[in-house]
Amino acid sequence: MKKEVCIKFLGIFLISFGLLAMGYGVLKGESILVFWICYMGMIVIGLGCIIKNGELILSQLNILTIPLILWDIDFISFLITKQTRFGLADYFFEESSIMARMISLEHLFLIPLGVLALYLVKNKLNKRKNAWKISLIELTLLFLVLKIISISDKNVNCVFYSCIPYINPEPYALWWFVTVFLIVFLTDFIYKKSKIFISGNKNAQQKLQ
């Protein structure tokens, strides 16, 4: 029962926060912001909790884990040294809106909560064999949609140019796809090799029941 309540609460919280973030973007007159993968990822992970689908959760963690770790490093670096390492979190400290800052704090908790969700749902590993495919299809569709909409000033999901100022590879589209594909495959491999996410771990399950 304790485990079930925790999973449902996580799902409701993540879906609600994701919708709040999207809604705030629309209210600001910047509807393009609803395509940020972090916001979409929160909602999909939340849905994965509600329907107890570890494959959905893992598909989003494949996309988000490494980029958000880099953002978190930037955030902590600025708090300690007043400088960021990659330039990813600079906007947070320049943003005047408290609401926008509160929403951006999802970068700090999304991966820990996503990992917790994957641990609690614990579908068998062989049922998650398609997670990386979902990740790649989602990223490809987002890239195409954003290119068609062609609003480059917000650079949503770093589709138009590198989010790290001192990295400007050419041709950029090819570099973007190679990078995100490598991120997905590497992250998927690491999660699937982590035994704590396999439902056969009876001792871990008993502690949560």
PDB file of N, CA and C in Angstrom, residues 64-164:
ATOM      1  N   LEU A  64      16.830  12.656 -20.636  1.00  0.00           N
ATOM      2  CA  LEU A  64      17.029  13.771 -19.705  1.00  0.00           C
ATOM      3  C   LEU A  64      18.204  13.642 -18.750  1.00  0.00           C
ATOM      4  N   THR A  65      18.612  12.435 -18.418  1.00  0.00           N
ATOM      5  CA  THR A  65      19.573  12.257 -17.323  1.00  0.00           C
ATOM      6  C   THR A  65      20.865  13.047 -17.514  1.00  0.00           C
ATOM      7  N   ILE A  66      21.556  12.836 -18.609  1.00  0.00           N
ATOM      8  CA  ILE A  66      22.854  13.498 -18.809  1.00  0.00           C
ATOM      9  C   ILE A  66      22.710  15.015 -18.958  1.00  0.00           C
ATOM     10  N   PRO A  67      21.788  15.519 -19.801  1.00  0.00           N
ATOM     11  CA  PRO A  67      21.640  16.978 -19.894  1.00  0.00           C
ATOM     12  C   PRO A  67      21.306  17.643 -18.562  1.00  0.00           C
ATOM     13  N   LEU A  68      20.442  17.022 -17.765  1.00  0.00           N
ATOM     14  CA  LEU A  68      20.067  17.642 -16.492  1.00  0.00           C
ATOM     15  C   LEU A  68      21.184  17.554 -15.460  1.00  0.00           C
ATOM     16  N   ILE A  69      21.989  16.517 -15.525  1.00  0.00           N
ATOM     17  CA  ILE A  69      23.162  16.450 -14.643  1.00  0.00           C
ATOM     18  C   ILE A  69      24.109  17.604 -14.962  1.00  0.00           C
ATOM     19  N   LEU A  70      24.306  17.887 -16.241  1.00  0.00           N
ATOM     20  CA  LEU A  70      25.163  19.015 -16.639  1.00  0.00           C
ATOM     21  C   LEU A  70      24.578  20.341 -16.159  1.00  0.00           C
ATOM     22  N   TRP A  71      23.253  20.486 -16.262  1.00  0.00           N
ATOM     23  CA  TRP A  71      22.600  21.711 -15.782  1.00  0.00           C
ATOM     24  C   TRP A  71      22.790  21.845 -14.272  1.00  0.00           C
ATOM     25  N   ASP A  72      22.637  20.738 -13.556  1.00  0.00           N
ATOM     26  CA  ASP A  72      22.791  20.766 -12.098  1.00  0.00           C
ATOM     27  C   ASP A  72      24.219  21.126 -11.691  1.00  0.00           C
ATOM     28  N   ILE A  73      25.191  20.608 -12.441  1.00  0.00           N
ATOM     29  CA  ILE A  73      26.594  20.967 -12.179  1.00  0.00           C
ATOM     30  C   ILE A  73      26.780  22.469 -12.351  1.00  0.00           C
ATOM     31  N   ASP A  74      26.202  23.014 -13.415  1.00  0.00           N
ATOM     32  CA  ASP A  74      26.262  24.460 -13.652  1.00  0.00           C
ATOM     33  C   ASP A  74      25.639  25.242 -12.499  1.00  0.00           C
ATOM     34  N   PHE A  75      24.482  24.801 -12.066  1.00  0.00           N
ATOM     35  CA  PHE A  75      23.740  25.483 -11.003  1.00  0.00           C
ATOM     36  C   PHE A  75      24.553  25.511  -9.712  1.00  0.00           C
ATOM     37  N   ILE A  76      25.067  24.350  -9.325  1.00  0.00           N
ATOM     38  CA  ILE A  76      25.858  24.255  -8.091  1.00  0.00           C
ATOM     39  C   ILE A  76      27.153  25.040  -8.223  1.00  0.00           C
ATOM     40  N   SER A  77      27.762  24.977  -9.405  1.00  0.00           N
ATOM     41  CA  SER A  77      29.000  25.716  -9.648  1.00  0.00           C
ATOM     42  C   SER A  77      28.796  27.213  -9.456  1.00  0.00           C
ATOM     43  N   PHE A  78      27.663  27.724  -9.944  1.00  0.00           N
ATOM     44  CA  PHE A  78      27.403  29.161  -9.797  1.00  0.00           C
ATOM     45  C   PHE A  78      27.194  29.532  -8.330  1.00  0.00           C
ATOM     46  N   LEU A  79      26.511  28.665  -7.591  1.00  0.00           N
ATOM     47  CA  LEU A  79      26.282  28.946  -6.175  1.00  0.00           C
ATOM     48  C   LEU A  79      27.594  29.021  -5.400  1.00  0.00           C
ATOM     49  N   ILE A  80      28.572  28.214  -5.822  1.00  0.00           N
ATOM     50  CA  ILE A  80      29.847  28.150  -5.100  1.00  0.00           C
ATOM     51  C   ILE A  80      30.853  29.174  -5.611  1.00  0.00           C
ATOM     52  N   THR A  81      30.957  29.293  -6.935  1.00  0.00           N
ATOM     53  CA  THR A  81      32.023  30.125  -7.524  1.00  0.00           C
ATOM     54  C   THR A  81      31.519  31.364  -8.258  1.00  0.00           C
ATOM     55  N   LYS A  82      30.190  31.495  -8.376  1.00  0.00           N
ATOM     56  CA  LYS A  82      29.581  32.595  -9.136  1.00  0.00           C
ATOM     57  C   LYS A  82      29.864  32.496 -10.634  1.00  0.00           C
ATOM     58  N   GLN A  83      30.251  31.300 -11.078  1.00  0.00           N
ATOM     59  CA  GLN A  83      30.472  31.046 -12.505  1.00  0.00           C
ATOM     60  C   GLN A  83      29.923  29.671 -12.860  1.00  0.00           C
ATOM     61  N   THR A  84      29.393  29.548 -14.079  1.00  0.00           N
ATOM     62  CA  THR A  84      28.941  28.242 -14.547  1.00  0.00           C
ATOM     63  C   THR A  84      30.023  27.602 -15.410  1.00  0.00           C
ATOM     64  N   ARG A  85      29.984  26.284 -15.525  1.00  0.00           N
ATOM     65  CA  ARG A  85      30.985  25.558 -16.317  1.00  0.00           C
ATOM     66  C   ARG A  85      30.601  25.474 -17.791  1.00  0.00           C
ATOM     67  N   PHE A  86      29.318  25.333 -18.051  1.00  0.00           N
ATOM     68  CA  PHE A  86      28.870  25.093 -19.426  1.00  0.00           C
ATOM     69  C   PHE A  86      27.974  26.206 -19.974  1.00  0.00           C
ATOM     70  N   GLY A  87      27.575  27.134 -19.134  1.00  0.00           N
ATOM     71  CA  GLY A  87      26.691  28.212 -19.582  1.00  0.00           C
ATOM     72  C   GLY A  87      25.240  27.796 -19.706  1.00  0.00           C
ATOM     73  N   LEU A  88      24.890  26.635 -19.155  1.00  0.00           N
ATOM     74  CA  LEU A  88      23.531  26.117 -19.284  1.00  0.00           C
ATOM     75  C   LEU A  88      22.556  26.758 -18.308  1.00  0.00           C
ATOM     76  N   ALA A  89      23.034  27.106 -17.128  1.00  0.00           N
ATOM     77  CA  ALA A  89      22.152  27.631 -16.080  1.00  0.00           C
ATOM     78  C   ALA A  89      22.266  29.138 -15.901  1.00  0.00           C
ATOM     79  N   ASP A  90      22.991  29.802 -16.777  1.00  0.00           N
ATOM     80  CA  ASP A  90      23.169  31.256 -16.648  1.00  0.00           C
ATOM     81  C   ASP A  90      21.837  31.996 -16.593  1.00  0.00           C
ATOM     82  N   TYR A  91      20.899  31.565 -17.451  1.00  0.00           N
ATOM     83  CA  TYR A  91      19.618  32.269 -17.549  1.00  0.00           C
ATOM     84  C   TYR A  91      18.865  32.279 -16.223  1.00  0.00           C
ATOM     85  N   PHE A  92      19.051  31.211 -15.424  1.00  0.00           N
ATOM     86  CA  PHE A  92      18.332  31.104 -14.154  1.00  0.00           C
ATOM     87  C   PHE A  92      18.665  32.282 -13.248  1.00  0.00           C
ATOM     88  N   PHE A  93      19.918  32.658 -13.215  1.00  0.00           N
ATOM     89  CA  PHE A  93      20.362  33.723 -12.321  1.00  0.00           C
ATOM     90  C   PHE A  93      20.152  35.114 -12.921  1.00  0.00           C
ATOM     91  N   GLU A  94      19.781  35.147 -14.202  1.00  0.00           N
ATOM     92  CA  GLU A  94      19.471  36.418 -14.854  1.00  0.00           C
ATOM     93  C   GLU A  94      17.966  36.664 -14.921  1.00  0.00           C
ATOM     94  N   GLU A  95      17.189  35.615 -14.679  1.00  0.00           N
ATOM     95  CA  GLU A  95      15.723  35.695 -14.767  1.00  0.00           C
ATOM     96  C   GLU A  95      15.159  36.513 -13.612  1.00  0.00           C
ATOM     97  N   SER A  96      14.296  37.467 -13.930  1.00  0.00           N
ATOM     98  CA  SER A  96      13.713  38.329 -12.893  1.00  0.00           C
ATOM     99  C   SER A  96      12.423  37.756 -12.310  1.00  0.00           C
ATOM    100  N   SER A  97      11.763  36.871 -13.065  1.00  0.00           N
ATOM    101  CA  SER A  97      10.489  36.309 -12.609  1.00  0.00           C
ATOM    102  C   SER A  97      10.705  35.192 -11.596  1.00  0.00           C
ATOM    103  N   ILE A  98      10.109  35.338 -10.415  1.00  0.00           N
ATOM    104  CA  ILE A  98      10.225  34.304  -9.375  1.00  0.00           C
ATOM    105  C   ILE A  98       9.541  33.020  -9.828  1.00  0.00           C
ATOM    106  N   MET A  99       8.400  33.165 -10.507  1.00  0.00           N
ATOM    107  CA  MET A  99       7.666  31.995 -10.982  1.00  0.00           C
ATOM    108  C   MET A  99       8.506  31.206 -11.982  1.00  0.00           C
ATOM    109  N   ALA A 100       9.161  31.902 -12.892  1.00  0.00           N
ATOM    110  CA  ALA A 100      10.007  31.237 -13.886  1.00  0.00           C
ATOM    111  C   ALA A 100      11.154  30.502 -13.206  1.00  0.00           C
ATOM    112  N   ARG A 101      11.714  31.104 -12.177  1.00  0.00           N
ATOM    113  CA  ARG A 101      12.799  30.445 -11.439  1.00  0.00           C
ATOM    114  C   ARG A 101      12.296  29.197 -10.722  1.00  0.00           C
ATOM    115  N   MET A 102      11.127  29.299 -10.127  1.00  0.00           N
ATOM    116  CA  MET A 102      10.564  28.142  -9.420  1.00  0.00           C
ATOM    117  C   MET A 102      10.346  26.977 -10.377  1.00  0.00           C
ATOM    118  N   ILE A 103       9.850  27.289 -11.565  1.00  0.00           N
ATOM    119  CA  ILE A 103       9.629  26.237 -12.561  1.00  0.00           C
ATOM    120  C   ILE A 103      10.955  25.633 -13.005  1.00  0.00           C
ATOM    121  N   SER A 104      11.978  26.470 -13.161  1.00  0.00           N
ATOM    122  CA  SER A 104      13.291  25.976 -13.594  1.00  0.00           C
ATOM    123  C   SER A 104      13.950  25.064 -12.568  1.00  0.00           C
ATOM    124  N   LEU A 105      13.500  25.138 -11.331  1.00  0.00           N
ATOM    125  CA  LEU A 105      14.061  24.263 -10.299  1.00  0.00           C
ATOM    126  C   LEU A 105      13.746  22.796 -10.560  1.00  0.00           C
ATOM    127  N   GLU A 106      12.836  22.529 -11.510  1.00  0.00           N
ATOM    128  CA  GLU A 106      12.565  21.133 -11.867  1.00  0.00           C
ATOM    129  C   GLU A 106      13.813  20.427 -12.387  1.00  0.00           C
ATOM    130  N   HIS A 107      14.775  21.201 -12.881  1.00  0.00           N
ATOM    131  CA  HIS A 107      16.034  20.601 -13.328  1.00  0.00           C
ATOM    132  C   HIS A 107      16.745  19.874 -12.184  1.00  0.00           C
ATOM    133  N   LEU A 108      16.505  20.315 -10.957  1.00  0.00           N
ATOM    134  CA  LEU A 108      17.185  19.724  -9.803  1.00  0.00           C
ATOM    135  C   LEU A 108      16.511  18.453  -9.303  1.00  0.00           C
ATOM    136  N   PHE A 109      15.190  18.373  -9.431  1.00  0.00           N
ATOM    137  CA  PHE A 109      14.505  17.221  -8.830  1.00  0.00           C
ATOM    138  C   PHE A 109      13.960  16.204  -9.829  1.00  0.00           C
ATOM    139  N   LEU A 110      13.931  16.545 -11.118  1.00  0.00           N
ATOM    140  CA  LEU A 110      13.300  15.643 -12.079  1.00  0.00           C
ATOM    141  C   LEU A 110      14.006  14.299 -12.188  1.00  0.00           C
ATOM    142  N   ILE A 111      15.324  14.293 -12.271  1.00  0.00           N
ATOM    143  CA  ILE A 111      16.042  13.017 -12.395  1.00  0.00           C
ATOM    144  C   ILE A 111      15.945  12.182 -11.117  1.00  0.00           C
ATOM    145  N   PRO A 112      16.186  12.756  -9.924  1.00  0.00           N
ATOM    146  CA  PRO A 112      16.004  11.948  -8.707  1.00  0.00           C
ATOM    147  C   PRO A 112      14.603  11.344  -8.600  1.00  0.00           C
ATOM    148  N   LEU A 113      13.576  12.127  -8.909  1.00  0.00           N
ATOM    149  CA  LEU A 113      12.213  11.604  -8.833  1.00  0.00           C
ATOM    150  C   LEU A 113      11.945  10.598  -9.944  1.00  0.00           C
ATOM    151  N   GLY A 114      12.525  10.823 -11.118  1.00  0.00           N
ATOM    152  CA  GLY A 114      12.368   9.879 -12.213  1.00  0.00           C
ATOM    153  C   GLY A 114      13.023   8.540 -11.907  1.00  0.00           C
ATOM    154  N   VAL A 115      14.202   8.596 -11.302  1.00  0.00           N
ATOM    155  CA  VAL A 115      14.903   7.366 -10.903  1.00  0.00           C
ATOM    156  C   VAL A 115      14.103   6.639  -9.823  1.00  0.00           C
ATOM    157  N   LEU A 116      13.566   7.395  -8.870  1.00  0.00           N
ATOM    158  CA  LEU A 116      12.724   6.792  -7.829  1.00  0.00           C
ATOM    159  C   LEU A 116      11.497   6.139  -8.449  1.00  0.00           C
ATOM    160  N   ALA A 117      10.898   6.803  -9.424  1.00  0.00           N
ATOM    161  CA  ALA A 117       9.722   6.251 -10.098  1.00  0.00           C
ATOM    162  C   ALA A 117      10.065   4.942 -10.802  1.00  0.00           C
ATOM    163  N   LEU A 118      11.199   4.915 -11.491  1.00  0.00           N
ATOM    164  CA  LEU A 118      11.620   3.699 -12.194  1.00  0.00           C
ATOM    165  C   LEU A 118      11.867   2.568 -11.203  1.00  0.00           C
ATOM    166  N   TYR A 119      12.459   2.904 -10.061  1.00  0.00           N
ATOM    167  CA  TYR A 119      12.737   1.913  -9.020  1.00  0.00           C
ATOM    168  C   TYR A 119      11.441   1.344  -8.442  1.00  0.00           C
ATOM    169  N   LEU A 120      10.457   2.201  -8.222  1.00  0.00           N
ATOM    170  CA  LEU A 120       9.203   1.762  -7.619  1.00  0.00           C
ATOM    171  C   LEU A 120       8.344   0.963  -8.587  1.00  0.00           C
ATOM    172  N   VAL A 121       8.344   1.367  -9.854  1.00  0.00           N
ATOM    173  CA  VAL A 121       7.518   0.664 -10.838  1.00  0.00           C
ATOM    174  C   VAL A 121       8.120  -0.689 -11.162  1.00  0.00           C
ATOM    175  N   LYS A 122       9.421  -0.718 -11.437  1.00  0.00           N
ATOM    176  CA  LYS A 122      10.168  -1.959 -11.582  1.00  0.00           C
ATOM    177  C   LYS A 122       9.551  -2.997 -12.496  1.00  0.00           C
ATOM    178  N   ASN A 123       9.213  -2.621 -13.705  1.00  0.00           N
ATOM    179  CA  ASN A 123       8.842  -3.645 -14.683  1.00  0.00           C
ATOM    180  C   ASN A 123      10.067  -4.509 -14.969  1.00  0.00           C
ATOM    181  N   LYS A 124       9.848  -5.730 -15.383  1.00  0.00           N
ATOM    182  CA  LYS A 124      10.992  -6.578 -15.716  1.00  0.00           C
ATOM    183  C   LYS A 124      11.802  -5.942 -16.831  1.00  0.00           C
ATOM    184  N   LEU A 125      13.104  -6.159 -16.777  1.00  0.00           N
ATOM    185  CA  LEU A 125      14.015  -5.495 -17.707  1.00  0.00           C
ATOM    186  C   LEU A 125      13.694  -5.819 -19.155  1.00  0.00           C
ATOM    187  N   ASN A 126      13.313  -7.055 -19.434  1.00  0.00           N
ATOM    188  CA  ASN A 126      13.057  -7.416 -20.824  1.00  0.00           C
ATOM    189  C   ASN A 126      11.808  -6.733 -21.386  1.00  0.00           C
ATOM    190  N   LYS A 127      11.007  -6.145 -20.502  1.00  0.00           N
ATOM    191  CA  LYS A 127       9.838  -5.401 -20.967  1.00  0.00           C
ATOM    192  C   LYS A 127      10.186  -3.956 -21.299  1.00  0.00           C
ATOM    193  N   ARG A 128      11.440  -3.584 -21.050  1.00  0.00           N
ATOM    194  CA  ARG A 128      11.853  -2.216 -21.336  1.00  0.00           C
ATOM    195  C   ARG A 128      12.761  -2.159 -22.567  1.00  0.00           C
ATOM    196  N   LYS A 129      12.773  -3.190 -23.365  1.00  0.00           N
ATOM    197  CA  LYS A 129      13.708  -3.249 -24.485  1.00  0.00           C
ATOM    198  C   LYS A 129      13.422  -2.190 -25.542  1.00  0.00           C
ATOM    199  N   ASN A 130      12.211  -1.629 -25.532  1.00  0.00           N
ATOM    200  CA  ASN A 130      11.865  -0.625 -26.535  1.00  0.00           C
ATOM    201  C   ASN A 130      12.002   0.806 -26.030  1.00  0.00           C
ATOM    202  N   ALA A 131      12.478   0.997 -24.811  1.00  0.00           N
ATOM    203  CA  ALA A 131      12.554   2.342 -24.238  1.00  0.00           C
ATOM    204  C   ALA A 131      13.414   3.265 -25.093  1.00  0.00           C
ATOM    205  N   TRP A 132      14.556   2.766 -25.554  1.00  0.00           N
ATOM    206  CA  TRP A 132      15.452   3.612 -26.350  1.00  0.00           C
ATOM    207  C   TRP A 132      14.820   3.995 -27.691  1.00  0.00           C
ATOM    208  N   LYS A 133      13.977   3.110 -28.218  1.00  0.00           N
ATOM    209  CA  LYS A 133      13.299   3.420 -29.479  1.00  0.00           C
ATOM    210  C   LYS A 133      12.300   4.562 -29.285  1.00  0.00           C
ATOM    211  N   ILE A 134      11.576   4.507 -28.172  1.00  0.00           N
ATOM    212  CA  ILE A 134      10.638   5.591 -27.850  1.00  0.00           C
ATOM    213  C   ILE A 134      11.395   6.906 -27.717  1.00  0.00           C
ATOM    214  N   SER A 135      12.550   6.850 -27.043  1.00  0.00           N
ATOM    215  CA  SER A 135      13.373   8.053 -26.846  1.00  0.00           C
ATOM    216  C   SER A 135      13.770   8.671 -28.182  1.00  0.00           C
ATOM    217  N   LEU A 136      14.271   7.850 -29.087  1.00  0.00           N
ATOM    218  CA  LEU A 136      14.764   8.360 -30.368  1.00  0.00           C
ATOM    219  C   LEU A 136      13.634   8.878 -31.259  1.00  0.00           C
ATOM    220  N   ILE A 137      12.503   8.186 -31.252  1.00  0.00           N
ATOM    221  CA  ILE A 137      11.352   8.649 -32.036  1.00  0.00           C
ATOM    222  C   ILE A 137      10.868   9.995 -31.508  1.00  0.00           C
ATOM    223  N   GLU A 138      10.785  10.116 -30.190  1.00  0.00           N
ATOM    224  CA  GLU A 138      10.344  11.368 -29.566  1.00  0.00           C
ATOM    225  C   GLU A 138      11.280  12.523 -29.923  1.00  0.00           C
ATOM    226  N   LEU A 139      12.569  12.294 -29.814  1.00  0.00           N
ATOM    227  CA  LEU A 139      13.548  13.341 -30.117  1.00  0.00           C
ATOM    228  C   LEU A 139      13.508  13.748 -31.588  1.00  0.00           C
ATOM    229  N   THR A 140      13.385  12.766 -32.465  1.00  0.00           N
ATOM    230  CA  THR A 140      13.336  13.060 -33.901  1.00  0.00           C
ATOM    231  C   THR A 140      12.099  13.882 -34.253  1.00  0.00           C
ATOM    232  N   LEU A 141      10.948  13.494 -33.706  1.00  0.00           N
ATOM    233  CA  LEU A 141       9.713  14.231 -33.972  1.00  0.00           C
ATOM    234  C   LEU A 141       9.797  15.657 -33.436  1.00  0.00           C
ATOM    235  N   LEU A 142      10.354  15.817 -32.237  1.00  0.00           N
ATOM    236  CA  LEU A 142      10.504  17.152 -31.659  1.00  0.00           C
ATOM    237  C   LEU A 142      11.409  18.025 -32.520  1.00  0.00           C
ATOM    238  N   PHE A 143      12.504  17.443 -32.987  1.00  0.00           N
ATOM    239  CA  PHE A 143      13.430  18.188 -33.847  1.00  0.00           C
ATOM    240  C   PHE A 143      12.717  18.685 -35.101  1.00  0.00           C
ATOM    241  N   LEU A 144      11.975  17.788 -35.742  1.00  0.00           N
ATOM    242  CA  LEU A 144      11.288  18.143 -36.984  1.00  0.00           C
ATOM    243  C   LEU A 144      10.212  19.202 -36.748  1.00  0.00           C
ATOM    244  N   VAL A 145       9.435  19.031 -35.679  1.00  0.00           N
ATOM    245  CA  VAL A 145       8.375  19.998 -35.368  1.00  0.00           C
ATOM    246  C   VAL A 145       8.958  21.375 -35.101  1.00  0.00           C
ATOM    247  N   LEU A 146      10.018  21.427 -34.304  1.00  0.00           N
ATOM    248  CA  LEU A 146      10.632  22.715 -33.966  1.00  0.00           C
ATOM    249  C   LEU A 146      11.262  23.378 -35.190  1.00  0.00           C
ATOM    250  N   LYS A 147      11.820  22.575 -36.083  1.00  0.00           N
ATOM    251  CA  LYS A 147      12.386  23.131 -37.313  1.00  0.00           C
ATOM    252  C   LYS A 147      11.288  23.692 -38.221  1.00  0.00           C
ATOM    253  N   ILE A 148      10.152  22.998 -38.249  1.00  0.00           N
ATOM    254  CA  ILE A 148       9.033  23.460 -39.074  1.00  0.00           C
ATOM    255  C   ILE A 148       8.457  24.762 -38.509  1.00  0.00           C
ATOM    256  N   ILE A 149       8.284  24.798 -37.173  1.00  0.00           N
ATOM    257  CA  ILE A 149       7.781  26.018 -36.531  1.00  0.00           C
ATOM    258  C   ILE A 149       8.780  27.148 -36.700  1.00  0.00           C
ATOM    259  N   SER A 150      10.058  26.803 -36.604  1.00  0.00           N
ATOM    260  CA  SER A 150      11.166  27.731 -36.882  1.00  0.00           C
ATOM    261  C   SER A 150      11.154  29.010 -36.043  1.00  0.00           C
ATOM    262  N   ILE A 151      11.054  28.828 -34.719  1.00  0.00           N
ATOM    263  CA  ILE A 151      11.215  29.963 -33.799  1.00  0.00           C
ATOM    264  C   ILE A 151      12.549  29.755 -33.091  1.00  0.00           C
ATOM    265  N   SER A 152      13.594  30.332 -33.648  1.00  0.00           N
ATOM    266  CA  SER A 152      14.948  30.011 -33.198  1.00  0.00           C
ATOM    267  C   SER A 152      15.420  30.816 -31.998  1.00  0.00           C
ATOM    268  N   ASP A 153      14.751  31.930 -31.685  1.00  0.00           N
ATOM    269  CA  ASP A 153      15.279  32.787 -30.617  1.00  0.00           C
ATOM    270  C   ASP A 153      15.237  32.119 -29.249  1.00  0.00           C
ATOM    271  N   LYS A 154      14.291  31.198 -29.038  1.00  0.00           N
ATOM    272  CA  LYS A 154      14.217  30.479 -27.765  1.00  0.00           C
ATOM    273  C   LYS A 154      15.106  29.232 -27.767  1.00  0.00           C
ATOM    274  N   ASN A 155      15.508  28.774 -28.937  1.00  0.00           N
ATOM    275  CA  ASN A 155      16.389  27.609 -29.083  1.00  0.00           C
ATOM    276  C   ASN A 155      15.927  26.438 -28.214  1.00  0.00           C
ATOM    277  N   VAL A 156      14.648  26.133 -28.304  1.00  0.00           N
ATOM    278  CA  VAL A 156      14.069  25.055 -27.499  1.00  0.00           C
ATOM    279  C   VAL A 156      14.758  23.732 -27.810  1.00  0.00           C
ATOM    280  N   ASN A 157      15.178  23.034 -26.764  1.00  0.00           N
ATOM    281  CA  ASN A 157      15.888  21.752 -26.860  1.00  0.00           C
ATOM    282  C   ASN A 157      17.189  21.849 -27.650  1.00  0.00           C
ATOM    283  N   CYS A 158      17.740  23.061 -27.713  1.00  0.00           N
ATOM    284  CA  CYS A 158      19.040  23.286 -28.383  1.00  0.00           C
ATOM    285  C   CYS A 158      19.014  22.840 -29.842  1.00  0.00           C
ATOM    286  N   VAL A 159      17.860  22.932 -30.470  1.00  0.00           N
ATOM    287  CA  VAL A 159      17.688  22.442 -31.835  1.00  0.00           C
ATOM    288  C   VAL A 159      18.387  23.323 -32.868  1.00  0.00           C
ATOM    289  N   PHE A 160      18.456  24.623 -32.631  1.00  0.00           N
ATOM    290  CA  PHE A 160      18.968  25.547 -33.642  1.00  0.00           C
ATOM    291  C   PHE A 160      20.461  25.840 -33.499  1.00  0.00           C
ATOM    292  N   TYR A 161      20.943  25.823 -32.282  1.00  0.00           N
ATOM    293  CA  TYR A 161      22.375  26.020 -32.043  1.00  0.00           C
ATOM    294  C   TYR A 161      22.716  25.477 -30.661  1.00  0.00           C
ATOM    295  N   SER A 162      23.983  25.285 -30.408  1.00  0.00           N
ATOM    296  CA  SER A 162      24.428  24.658 -29.168  1.00  0.00           C
ATOM    297  C   SER A 162      24.052  25.492 -27.951  1.00  0.00           C
ATOM    298  N   CYS A 163      23.566  24.823 -26.911  1.00  0.00           N
ATOM    299  CA  CYS A 163      23.246  25.500 -25.652  1.00  0.00           C
ATOM    300  C   CYS A 163      24.509  25.776 -24.835  1.00  0.00           C
ATOM    301  N   ILE A 164      25.612  25.168 -25.232  1.00  0.00           N
ATOM    302  CA  ILE A 164      26.902  25.444 -24.595  1.00  0.00           C
ATOM    303  C   ILE A 164      27.624  26.450 -25.486  1.00  0.00           C
TER     304      ILE A 164
END
